[in-house]
Tab-separated table of C-alpha atoms and ligand atoms in Angstrom:
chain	number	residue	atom	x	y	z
A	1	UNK	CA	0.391	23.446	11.019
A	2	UNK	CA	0.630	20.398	8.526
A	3	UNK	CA	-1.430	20.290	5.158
A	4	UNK	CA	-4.621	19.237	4.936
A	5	UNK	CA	-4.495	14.990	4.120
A	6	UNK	CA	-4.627	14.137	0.317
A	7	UNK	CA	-6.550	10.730	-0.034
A	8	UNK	CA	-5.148	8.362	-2.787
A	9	UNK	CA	-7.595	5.734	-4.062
A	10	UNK	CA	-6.674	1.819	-5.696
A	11	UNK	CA	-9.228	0.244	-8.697
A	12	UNK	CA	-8.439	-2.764	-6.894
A	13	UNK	CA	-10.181	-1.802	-4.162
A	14	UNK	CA	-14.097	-1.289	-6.123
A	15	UNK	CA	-14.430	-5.126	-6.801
A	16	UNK	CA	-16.623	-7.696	-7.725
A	17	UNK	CA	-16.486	-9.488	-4.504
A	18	UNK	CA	-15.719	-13.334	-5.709
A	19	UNK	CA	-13.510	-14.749	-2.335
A	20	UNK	CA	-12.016	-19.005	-3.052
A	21	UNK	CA	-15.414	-20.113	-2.172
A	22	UNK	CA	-17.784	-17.850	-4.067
A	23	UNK	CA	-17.738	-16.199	-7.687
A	24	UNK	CA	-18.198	-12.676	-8.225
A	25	UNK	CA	-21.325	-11.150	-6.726
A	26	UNK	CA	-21.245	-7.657	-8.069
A	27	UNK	CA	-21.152	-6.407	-11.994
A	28	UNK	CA	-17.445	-5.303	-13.379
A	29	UNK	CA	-17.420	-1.709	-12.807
A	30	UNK	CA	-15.309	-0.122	-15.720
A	31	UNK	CA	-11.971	1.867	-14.358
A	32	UNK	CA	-13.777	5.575	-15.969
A	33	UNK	CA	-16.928	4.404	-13.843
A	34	UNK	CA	-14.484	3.521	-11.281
A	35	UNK	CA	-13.087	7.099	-10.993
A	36	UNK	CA	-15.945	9.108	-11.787
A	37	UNK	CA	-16.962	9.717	-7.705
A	38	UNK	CA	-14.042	9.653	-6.645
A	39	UNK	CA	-13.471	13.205	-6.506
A	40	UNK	CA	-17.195	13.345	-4.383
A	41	UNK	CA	-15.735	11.004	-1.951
A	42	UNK	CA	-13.276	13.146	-1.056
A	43	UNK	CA	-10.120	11.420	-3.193
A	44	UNK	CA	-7.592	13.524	-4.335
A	45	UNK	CA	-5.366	10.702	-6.296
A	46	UNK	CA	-5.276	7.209	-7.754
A	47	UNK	CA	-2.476	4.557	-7.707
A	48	UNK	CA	-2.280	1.969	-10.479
A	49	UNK	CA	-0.973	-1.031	-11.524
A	50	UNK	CA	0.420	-1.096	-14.988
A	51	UNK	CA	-1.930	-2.846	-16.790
A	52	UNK	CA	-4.070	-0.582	-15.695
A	53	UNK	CA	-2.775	2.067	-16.859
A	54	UNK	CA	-2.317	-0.158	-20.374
A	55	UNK	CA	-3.803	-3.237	-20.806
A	56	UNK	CA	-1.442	-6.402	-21.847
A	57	UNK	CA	1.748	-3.841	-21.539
A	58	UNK	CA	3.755	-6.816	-22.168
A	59	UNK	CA	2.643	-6.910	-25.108
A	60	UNK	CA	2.854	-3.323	-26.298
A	61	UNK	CA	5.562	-1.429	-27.721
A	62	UNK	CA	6.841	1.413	-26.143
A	63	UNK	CA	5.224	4.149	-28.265
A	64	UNK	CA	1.624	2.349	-27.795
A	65	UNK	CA	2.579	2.356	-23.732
A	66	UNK	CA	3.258	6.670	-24.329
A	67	UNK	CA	0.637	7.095	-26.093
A	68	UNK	CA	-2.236	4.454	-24.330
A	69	UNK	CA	-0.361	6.120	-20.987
A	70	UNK	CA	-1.533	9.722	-21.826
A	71	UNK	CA	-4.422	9.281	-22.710
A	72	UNK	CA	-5.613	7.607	-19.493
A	73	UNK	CA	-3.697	11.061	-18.111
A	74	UNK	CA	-5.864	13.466	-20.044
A	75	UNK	CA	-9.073	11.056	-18.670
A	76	UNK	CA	-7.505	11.596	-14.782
A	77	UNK	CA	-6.764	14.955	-15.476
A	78	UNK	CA	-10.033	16.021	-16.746
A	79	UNK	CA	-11.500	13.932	-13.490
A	80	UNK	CA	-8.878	16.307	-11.321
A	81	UNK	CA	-7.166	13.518	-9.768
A	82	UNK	CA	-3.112	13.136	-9.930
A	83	UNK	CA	-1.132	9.732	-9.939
A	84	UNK	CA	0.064	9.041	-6.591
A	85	UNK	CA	1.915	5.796	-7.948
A	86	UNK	CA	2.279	2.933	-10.166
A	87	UNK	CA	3.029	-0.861	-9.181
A	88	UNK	CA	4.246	-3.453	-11.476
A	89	UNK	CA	0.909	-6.349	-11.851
A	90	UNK	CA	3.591	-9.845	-12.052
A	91	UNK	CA	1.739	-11.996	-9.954
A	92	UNK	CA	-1.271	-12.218	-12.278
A	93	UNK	CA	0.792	-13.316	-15.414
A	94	UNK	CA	1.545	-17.195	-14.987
A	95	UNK	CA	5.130	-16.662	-16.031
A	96	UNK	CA	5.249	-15.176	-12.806
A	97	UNK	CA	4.029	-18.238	-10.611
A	98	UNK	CA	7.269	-18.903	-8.952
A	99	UNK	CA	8.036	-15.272	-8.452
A	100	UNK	CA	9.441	-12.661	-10.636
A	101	UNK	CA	12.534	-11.001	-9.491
A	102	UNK	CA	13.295	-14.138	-7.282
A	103	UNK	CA	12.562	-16.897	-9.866
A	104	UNK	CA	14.545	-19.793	-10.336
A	105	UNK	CA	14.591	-19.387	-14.338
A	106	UNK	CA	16.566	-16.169	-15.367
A	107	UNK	CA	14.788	-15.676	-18.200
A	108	UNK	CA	11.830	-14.789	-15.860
A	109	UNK	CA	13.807	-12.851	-13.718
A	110	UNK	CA	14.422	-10.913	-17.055
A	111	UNK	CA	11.055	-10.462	-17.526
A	112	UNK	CA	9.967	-9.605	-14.204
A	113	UNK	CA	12.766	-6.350	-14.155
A	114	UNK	CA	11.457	-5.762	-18.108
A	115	UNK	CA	7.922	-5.570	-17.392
A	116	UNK	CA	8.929	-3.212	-14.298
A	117	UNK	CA	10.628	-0.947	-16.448
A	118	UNK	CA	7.681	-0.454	-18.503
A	119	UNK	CA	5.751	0.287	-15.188
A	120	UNK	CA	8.737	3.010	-14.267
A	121	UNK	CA	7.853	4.854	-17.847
A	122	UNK	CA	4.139	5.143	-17.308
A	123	UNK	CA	5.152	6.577	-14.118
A	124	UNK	CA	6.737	9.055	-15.867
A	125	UNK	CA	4.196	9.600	-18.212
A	126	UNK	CA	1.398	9.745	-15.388
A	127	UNK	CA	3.364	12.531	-13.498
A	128	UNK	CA	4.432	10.475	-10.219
A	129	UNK	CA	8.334	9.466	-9.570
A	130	UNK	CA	6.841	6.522	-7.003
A	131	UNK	CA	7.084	2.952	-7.866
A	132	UNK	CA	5.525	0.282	-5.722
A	133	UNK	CA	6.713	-3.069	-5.463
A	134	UNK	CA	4.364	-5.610	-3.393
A	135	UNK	CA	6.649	-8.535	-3.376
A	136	UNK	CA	3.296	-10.993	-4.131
A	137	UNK	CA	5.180	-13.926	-5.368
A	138	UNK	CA	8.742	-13.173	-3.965
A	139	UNK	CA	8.810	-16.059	-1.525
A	140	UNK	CA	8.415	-20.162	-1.396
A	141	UNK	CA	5.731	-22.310	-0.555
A	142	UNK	CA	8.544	-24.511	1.343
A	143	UNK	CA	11.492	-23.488	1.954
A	144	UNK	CA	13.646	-25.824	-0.605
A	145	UNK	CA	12.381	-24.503	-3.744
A	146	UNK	CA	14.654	-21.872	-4.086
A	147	UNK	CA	17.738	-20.537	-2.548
A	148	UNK	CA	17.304	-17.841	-0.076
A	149	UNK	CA	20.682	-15.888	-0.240
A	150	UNK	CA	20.451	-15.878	-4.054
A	151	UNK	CA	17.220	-14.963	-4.022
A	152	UNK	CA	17.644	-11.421	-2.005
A	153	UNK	CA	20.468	-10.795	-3.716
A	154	UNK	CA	18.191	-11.395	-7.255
A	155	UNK	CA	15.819	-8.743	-5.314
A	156	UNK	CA	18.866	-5.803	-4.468
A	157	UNK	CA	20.010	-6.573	-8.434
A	158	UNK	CA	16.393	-6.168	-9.465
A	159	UNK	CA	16.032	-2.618	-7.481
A	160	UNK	CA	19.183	-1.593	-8.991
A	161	UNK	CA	18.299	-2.759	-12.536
A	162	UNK	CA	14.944	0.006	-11.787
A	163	UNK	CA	16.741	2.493	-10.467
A	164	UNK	CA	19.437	2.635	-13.089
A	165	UNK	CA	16.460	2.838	-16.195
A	166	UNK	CA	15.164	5.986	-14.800
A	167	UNK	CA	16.941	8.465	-12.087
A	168	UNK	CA	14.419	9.982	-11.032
A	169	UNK	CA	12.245	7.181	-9.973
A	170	UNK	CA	11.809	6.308	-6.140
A	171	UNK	CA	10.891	2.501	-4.919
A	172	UNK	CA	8.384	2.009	-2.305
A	173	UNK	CA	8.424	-1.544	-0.828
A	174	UNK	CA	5.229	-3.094	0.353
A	175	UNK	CA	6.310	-5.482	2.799
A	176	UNK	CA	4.269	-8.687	3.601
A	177	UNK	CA	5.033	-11.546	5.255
A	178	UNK	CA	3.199	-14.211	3.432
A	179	UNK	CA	-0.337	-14.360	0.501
A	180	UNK	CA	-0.575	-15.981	-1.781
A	181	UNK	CA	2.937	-17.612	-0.538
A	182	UNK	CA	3.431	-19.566	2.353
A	183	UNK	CA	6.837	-17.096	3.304
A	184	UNK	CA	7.526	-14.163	1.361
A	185	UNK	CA	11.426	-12.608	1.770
A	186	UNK	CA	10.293	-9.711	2.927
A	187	UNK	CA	8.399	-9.634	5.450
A	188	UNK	CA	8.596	-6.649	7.410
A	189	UNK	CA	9.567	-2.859	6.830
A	190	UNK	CA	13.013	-3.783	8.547
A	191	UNK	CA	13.710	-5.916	6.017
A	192	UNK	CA	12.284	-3.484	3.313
A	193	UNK	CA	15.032	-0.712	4.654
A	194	UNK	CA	17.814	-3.212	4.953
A	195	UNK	CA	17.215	-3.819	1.491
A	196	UNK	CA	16.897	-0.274	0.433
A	197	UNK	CA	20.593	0.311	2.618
A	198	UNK	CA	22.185	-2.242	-0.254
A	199	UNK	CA	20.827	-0.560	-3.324
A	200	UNK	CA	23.126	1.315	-5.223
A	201	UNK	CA	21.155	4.582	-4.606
A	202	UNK	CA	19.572	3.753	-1.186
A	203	UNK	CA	18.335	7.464	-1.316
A	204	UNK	CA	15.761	5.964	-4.039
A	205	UNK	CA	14.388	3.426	-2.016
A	206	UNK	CA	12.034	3.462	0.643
A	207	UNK	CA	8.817	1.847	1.951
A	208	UNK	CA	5.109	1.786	1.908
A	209	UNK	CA	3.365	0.625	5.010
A	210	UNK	CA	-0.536	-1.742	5.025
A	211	UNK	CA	-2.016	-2.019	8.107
A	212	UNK	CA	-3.173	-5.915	7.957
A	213	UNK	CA	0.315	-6.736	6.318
A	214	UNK	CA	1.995	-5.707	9.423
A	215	UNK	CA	-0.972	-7.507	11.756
A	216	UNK	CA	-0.083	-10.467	9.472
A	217	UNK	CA	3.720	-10.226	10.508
A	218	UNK	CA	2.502	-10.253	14.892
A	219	UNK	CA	3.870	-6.359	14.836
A	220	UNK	CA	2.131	-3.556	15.587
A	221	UNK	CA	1.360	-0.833	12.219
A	222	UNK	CA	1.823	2.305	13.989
A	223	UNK	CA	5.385	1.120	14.767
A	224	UNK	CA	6.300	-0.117	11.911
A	225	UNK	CA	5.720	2.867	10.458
A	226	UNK	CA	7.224	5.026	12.805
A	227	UNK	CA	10.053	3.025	12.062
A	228	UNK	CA	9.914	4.137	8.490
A	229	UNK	CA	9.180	7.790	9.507
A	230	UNK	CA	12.597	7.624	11.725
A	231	UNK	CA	14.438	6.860	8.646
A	232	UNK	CA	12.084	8.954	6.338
A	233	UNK	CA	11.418	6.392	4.404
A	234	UNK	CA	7.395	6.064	4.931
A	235	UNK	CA	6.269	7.016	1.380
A	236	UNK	CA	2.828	5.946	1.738
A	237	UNK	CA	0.013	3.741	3.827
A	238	UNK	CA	-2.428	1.275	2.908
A	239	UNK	CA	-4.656	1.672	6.030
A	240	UNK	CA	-7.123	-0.947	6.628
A	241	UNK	CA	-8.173	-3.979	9.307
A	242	UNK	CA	-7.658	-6.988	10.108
A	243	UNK	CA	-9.135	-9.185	12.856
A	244	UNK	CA	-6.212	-11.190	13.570
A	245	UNK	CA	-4.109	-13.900	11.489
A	246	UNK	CA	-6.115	-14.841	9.097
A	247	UNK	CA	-6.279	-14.308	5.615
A	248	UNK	CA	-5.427	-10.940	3.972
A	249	UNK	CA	-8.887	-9.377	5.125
A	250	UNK	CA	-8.315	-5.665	3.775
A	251	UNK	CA	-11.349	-4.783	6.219
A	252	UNK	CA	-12.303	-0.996	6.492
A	253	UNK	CA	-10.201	1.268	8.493
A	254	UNK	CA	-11.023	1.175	12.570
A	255	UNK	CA	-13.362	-1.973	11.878
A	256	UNK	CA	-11.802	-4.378	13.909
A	257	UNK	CA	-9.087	-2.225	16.054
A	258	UNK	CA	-10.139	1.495	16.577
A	259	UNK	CA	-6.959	1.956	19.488
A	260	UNK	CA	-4.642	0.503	16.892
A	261	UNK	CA	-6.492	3.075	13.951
A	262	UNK	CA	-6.210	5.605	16.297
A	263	UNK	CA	-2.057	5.079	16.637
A	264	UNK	CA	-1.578	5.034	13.167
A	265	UNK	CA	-3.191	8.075	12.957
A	266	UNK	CA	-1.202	9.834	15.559
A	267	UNK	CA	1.832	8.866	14.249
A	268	UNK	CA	1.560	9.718	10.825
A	269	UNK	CA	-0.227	13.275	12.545
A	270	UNK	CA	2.589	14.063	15.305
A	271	UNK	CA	5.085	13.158	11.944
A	272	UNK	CA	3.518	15.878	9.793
A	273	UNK	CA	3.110	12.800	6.829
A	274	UNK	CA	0.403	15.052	5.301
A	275	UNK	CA	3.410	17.221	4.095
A	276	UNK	CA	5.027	14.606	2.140
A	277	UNK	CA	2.526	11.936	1.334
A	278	UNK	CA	-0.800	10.630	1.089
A	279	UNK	CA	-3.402	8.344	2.629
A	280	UNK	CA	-4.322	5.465	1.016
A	281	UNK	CA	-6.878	2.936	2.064
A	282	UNK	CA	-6.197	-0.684	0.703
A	283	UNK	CA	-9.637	-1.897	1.566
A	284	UNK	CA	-12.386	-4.576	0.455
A	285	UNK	CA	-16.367	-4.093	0.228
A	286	UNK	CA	-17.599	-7.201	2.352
A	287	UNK	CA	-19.216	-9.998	-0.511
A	288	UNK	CA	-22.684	-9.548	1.141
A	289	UNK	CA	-22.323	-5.584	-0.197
A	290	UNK	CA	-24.982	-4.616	-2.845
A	291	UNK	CA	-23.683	-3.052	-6.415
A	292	UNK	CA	-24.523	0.431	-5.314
A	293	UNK	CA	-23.417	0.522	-2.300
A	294	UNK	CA	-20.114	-0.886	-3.013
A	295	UNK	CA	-18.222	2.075	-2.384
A	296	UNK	CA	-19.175	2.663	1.597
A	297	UNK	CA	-15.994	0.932	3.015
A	298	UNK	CA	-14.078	3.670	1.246
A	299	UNK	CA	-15.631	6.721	1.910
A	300	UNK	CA	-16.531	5.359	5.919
A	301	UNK	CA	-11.750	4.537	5.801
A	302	UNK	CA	-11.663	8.569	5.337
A	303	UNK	CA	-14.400	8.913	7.629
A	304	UNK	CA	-12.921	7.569	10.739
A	305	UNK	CA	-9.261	8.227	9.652
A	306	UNK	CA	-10.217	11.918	9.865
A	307	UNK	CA	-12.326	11.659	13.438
A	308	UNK	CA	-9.709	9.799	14.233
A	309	UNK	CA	-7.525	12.652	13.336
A	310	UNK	CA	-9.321	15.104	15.334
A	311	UNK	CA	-9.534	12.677	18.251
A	312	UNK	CA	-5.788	13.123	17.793
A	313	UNK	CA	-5.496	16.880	17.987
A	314	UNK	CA	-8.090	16.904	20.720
A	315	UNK	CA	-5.935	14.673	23.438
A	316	UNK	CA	-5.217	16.755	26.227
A	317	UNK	CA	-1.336	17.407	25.928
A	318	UNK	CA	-1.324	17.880	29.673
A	319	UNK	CA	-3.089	15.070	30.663
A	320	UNK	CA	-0.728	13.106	28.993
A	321	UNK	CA	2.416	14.486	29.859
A	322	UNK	CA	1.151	14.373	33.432
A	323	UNK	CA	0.979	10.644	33.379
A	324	UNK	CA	4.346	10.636	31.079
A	325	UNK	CA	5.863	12.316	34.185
A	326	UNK	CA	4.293	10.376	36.894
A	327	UNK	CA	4.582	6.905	34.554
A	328	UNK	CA	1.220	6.281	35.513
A	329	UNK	CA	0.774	4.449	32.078
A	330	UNK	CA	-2.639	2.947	33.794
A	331	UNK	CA	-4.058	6.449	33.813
A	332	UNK	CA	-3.167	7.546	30.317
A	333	UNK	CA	-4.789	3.972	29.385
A	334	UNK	CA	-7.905	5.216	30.768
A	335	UNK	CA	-7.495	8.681	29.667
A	336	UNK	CA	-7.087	7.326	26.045
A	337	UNK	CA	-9.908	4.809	26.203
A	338	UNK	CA	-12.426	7.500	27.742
A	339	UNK	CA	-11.355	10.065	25.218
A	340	UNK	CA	-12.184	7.192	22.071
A	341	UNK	CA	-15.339	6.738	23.432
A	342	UNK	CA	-16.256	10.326	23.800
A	343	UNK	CA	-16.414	10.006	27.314
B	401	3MF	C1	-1.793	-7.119	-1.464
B	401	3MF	C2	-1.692	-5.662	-1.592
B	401	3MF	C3	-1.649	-5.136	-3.000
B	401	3MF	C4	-0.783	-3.904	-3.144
B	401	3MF	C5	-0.928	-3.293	-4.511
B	401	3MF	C6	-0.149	-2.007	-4.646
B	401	3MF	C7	-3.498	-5.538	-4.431
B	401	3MF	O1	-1.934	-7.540	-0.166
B	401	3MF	O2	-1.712	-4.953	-0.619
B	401	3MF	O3	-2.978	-4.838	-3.382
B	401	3MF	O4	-1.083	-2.951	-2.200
B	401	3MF	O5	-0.535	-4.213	-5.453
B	401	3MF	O6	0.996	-2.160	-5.195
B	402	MG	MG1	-1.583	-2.883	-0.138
């Protein structure tokens, strides 16, 4: 029997709900405020980007990023909530705009693996040995501007440059295949791995799967993380939606796409991942959301993911071996669609 799932939780994901045609809608919620219910809503963890852990941490020195660091510990530890991971914020900065790790100007590549190893020590200090790296700006708006072999090869030296500041640390890469950039190098957990195979301790590298990111790419999540799981290298999950290609929607879990919810959920269940890792949900309150009730397309993620859990455990195991056997495929199909509606 596998452990109860531990839910992880993003301050990204309580926002103000400004979208390129609109501003904000909702008040700032401050990041204490932020992680206050959690705990209520069933979260177990948070994940962070650096800044938010310390605020302009480019601009800190290392004692202020200890010391700011811990003390946002002693707030999450008081809250009972543990770090599930940290992610290095470039895209926001604007020395970032044409990428960090892949820039065309060393000196920002410089920066880009800096800043990251700033990110790697409040790791430390937060208690968590996982690193995230969404690759935001890691890509080209057309395809001249930079030079692609260079540019994965700036990416392997960049993972190595991490690993070596810290051995402990493990890298989980959050493929995409494009947002904000028209193409971004990598787009798929293939990729990601192939990546991870170059480093110079490929043990330390591994992925972190998003639902929409791998709609975005025309594949289907559930096998791109079973993928991952082959190769245990599935570290964590953003689940969410996403009605088609479109814009990054980050829509709540099952909204668009319960039968491709429901297969992430079985694989991730028939792989035990609630042994090794936790869920997270990388999702967005819908603009037309009032203030107070901003918080619904988080706790409704853990909602379905853990129906969807029991509608898991609840599939007749004969049933479907029986049409495994006889390859009627058309029957499970039914049997599958009958048993998500309860029927
Ligand atoms: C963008 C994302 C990011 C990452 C986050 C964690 C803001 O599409 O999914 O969310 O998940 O930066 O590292
Ligand atoms: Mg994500």
């Amino acid at each position: 029997m596998s452990k109860a799932y531990r839910f992880s939780f993003g301050p990204w994901t309580v926002s103000e709900g400004g979208d390129p045609f609109g501003p904000p809608i909702r008040p700032t919620v401050e990041f204490a405020a932020k992680i206050k219910p959690l705990k209520e809503l069933g979260f177990d963890a948070v994940m962070l980007h650096d800044d938010d852990a310390v605020p302009e941490v480019d601009r800190k020195s290392a004692s202020q990023i200890e010391s700011e660091t811990k003390e946002l510990g002693k707030l999450l530890d008081g809250e009972g909530l543990v770090t599930e991971l940290a992610a290095p914020r470039l895209w926001e900065d604007p020395r970032g705009a044409d990428g960090g790790y892949t820039a065309n100007d060393a000196n920002v590549r410089q920066w880009a693996i800096e800043r990251t190893k700033r990110c790697v020590d409040i790791c430390r200090y937060l208690g968590t040995d996982l690193l995230v790296l969404w690759l935001a700006r890691e890509g080209t708006y057309i395809r001249e501007a930079k030079n692609a072999v260079d540019a994965h090869k700036h990416l392997i030296d960049a993972i190595n440059a991490i690993l070596e500041h810290d051995a402990q640390i493990r890298i989980a890469i959050e493929p995409k295949p494009n947002e904000p950039m028209d193409q971004a190098y990598i787009p798929t957990i293939g990729h990601a791995l192939a990546l991870a195979s170059q480093a110079a301790d490929p043990s330390r590298v591994g992925g972190l799967i998003e639902t929409a990111h791998a709609i975005l790419a025309g594949l289907d999540p559930s096998d791109e993380m079973a993928f991952a799981l082959a190769m245990n290298k599935l570290w964590s999950v953003h689940l969410n939606d996403q009605n088609g290609l479109k814009f990054d929607q980050d829509k709540a879990f099952g909204s668009t796409n319960l039968r491709v919810a429901f297969n992430q959920v079985r694989v991730l269940e028939r792989a035990a991942f609630a042994d090794s890792g936790m869920v997270a949900f990388d999702v967005k309150a819908m603009r037309t959301q009032k203030a107070e009730v901003a918080t619904k397309h988080l706790a409704n993620s853990r909602h379905i993911f853990l129906a969807l859990v029991e509608k898991v455990r609840t599939f007749d195991p004969n049933l479907e071996q029986q049409c495994i056997t006889n390859r009627d495929y058309e029957q499970l199909d039914l049997a599958i669609l009958e048993h998500l509606m309860g029927s």
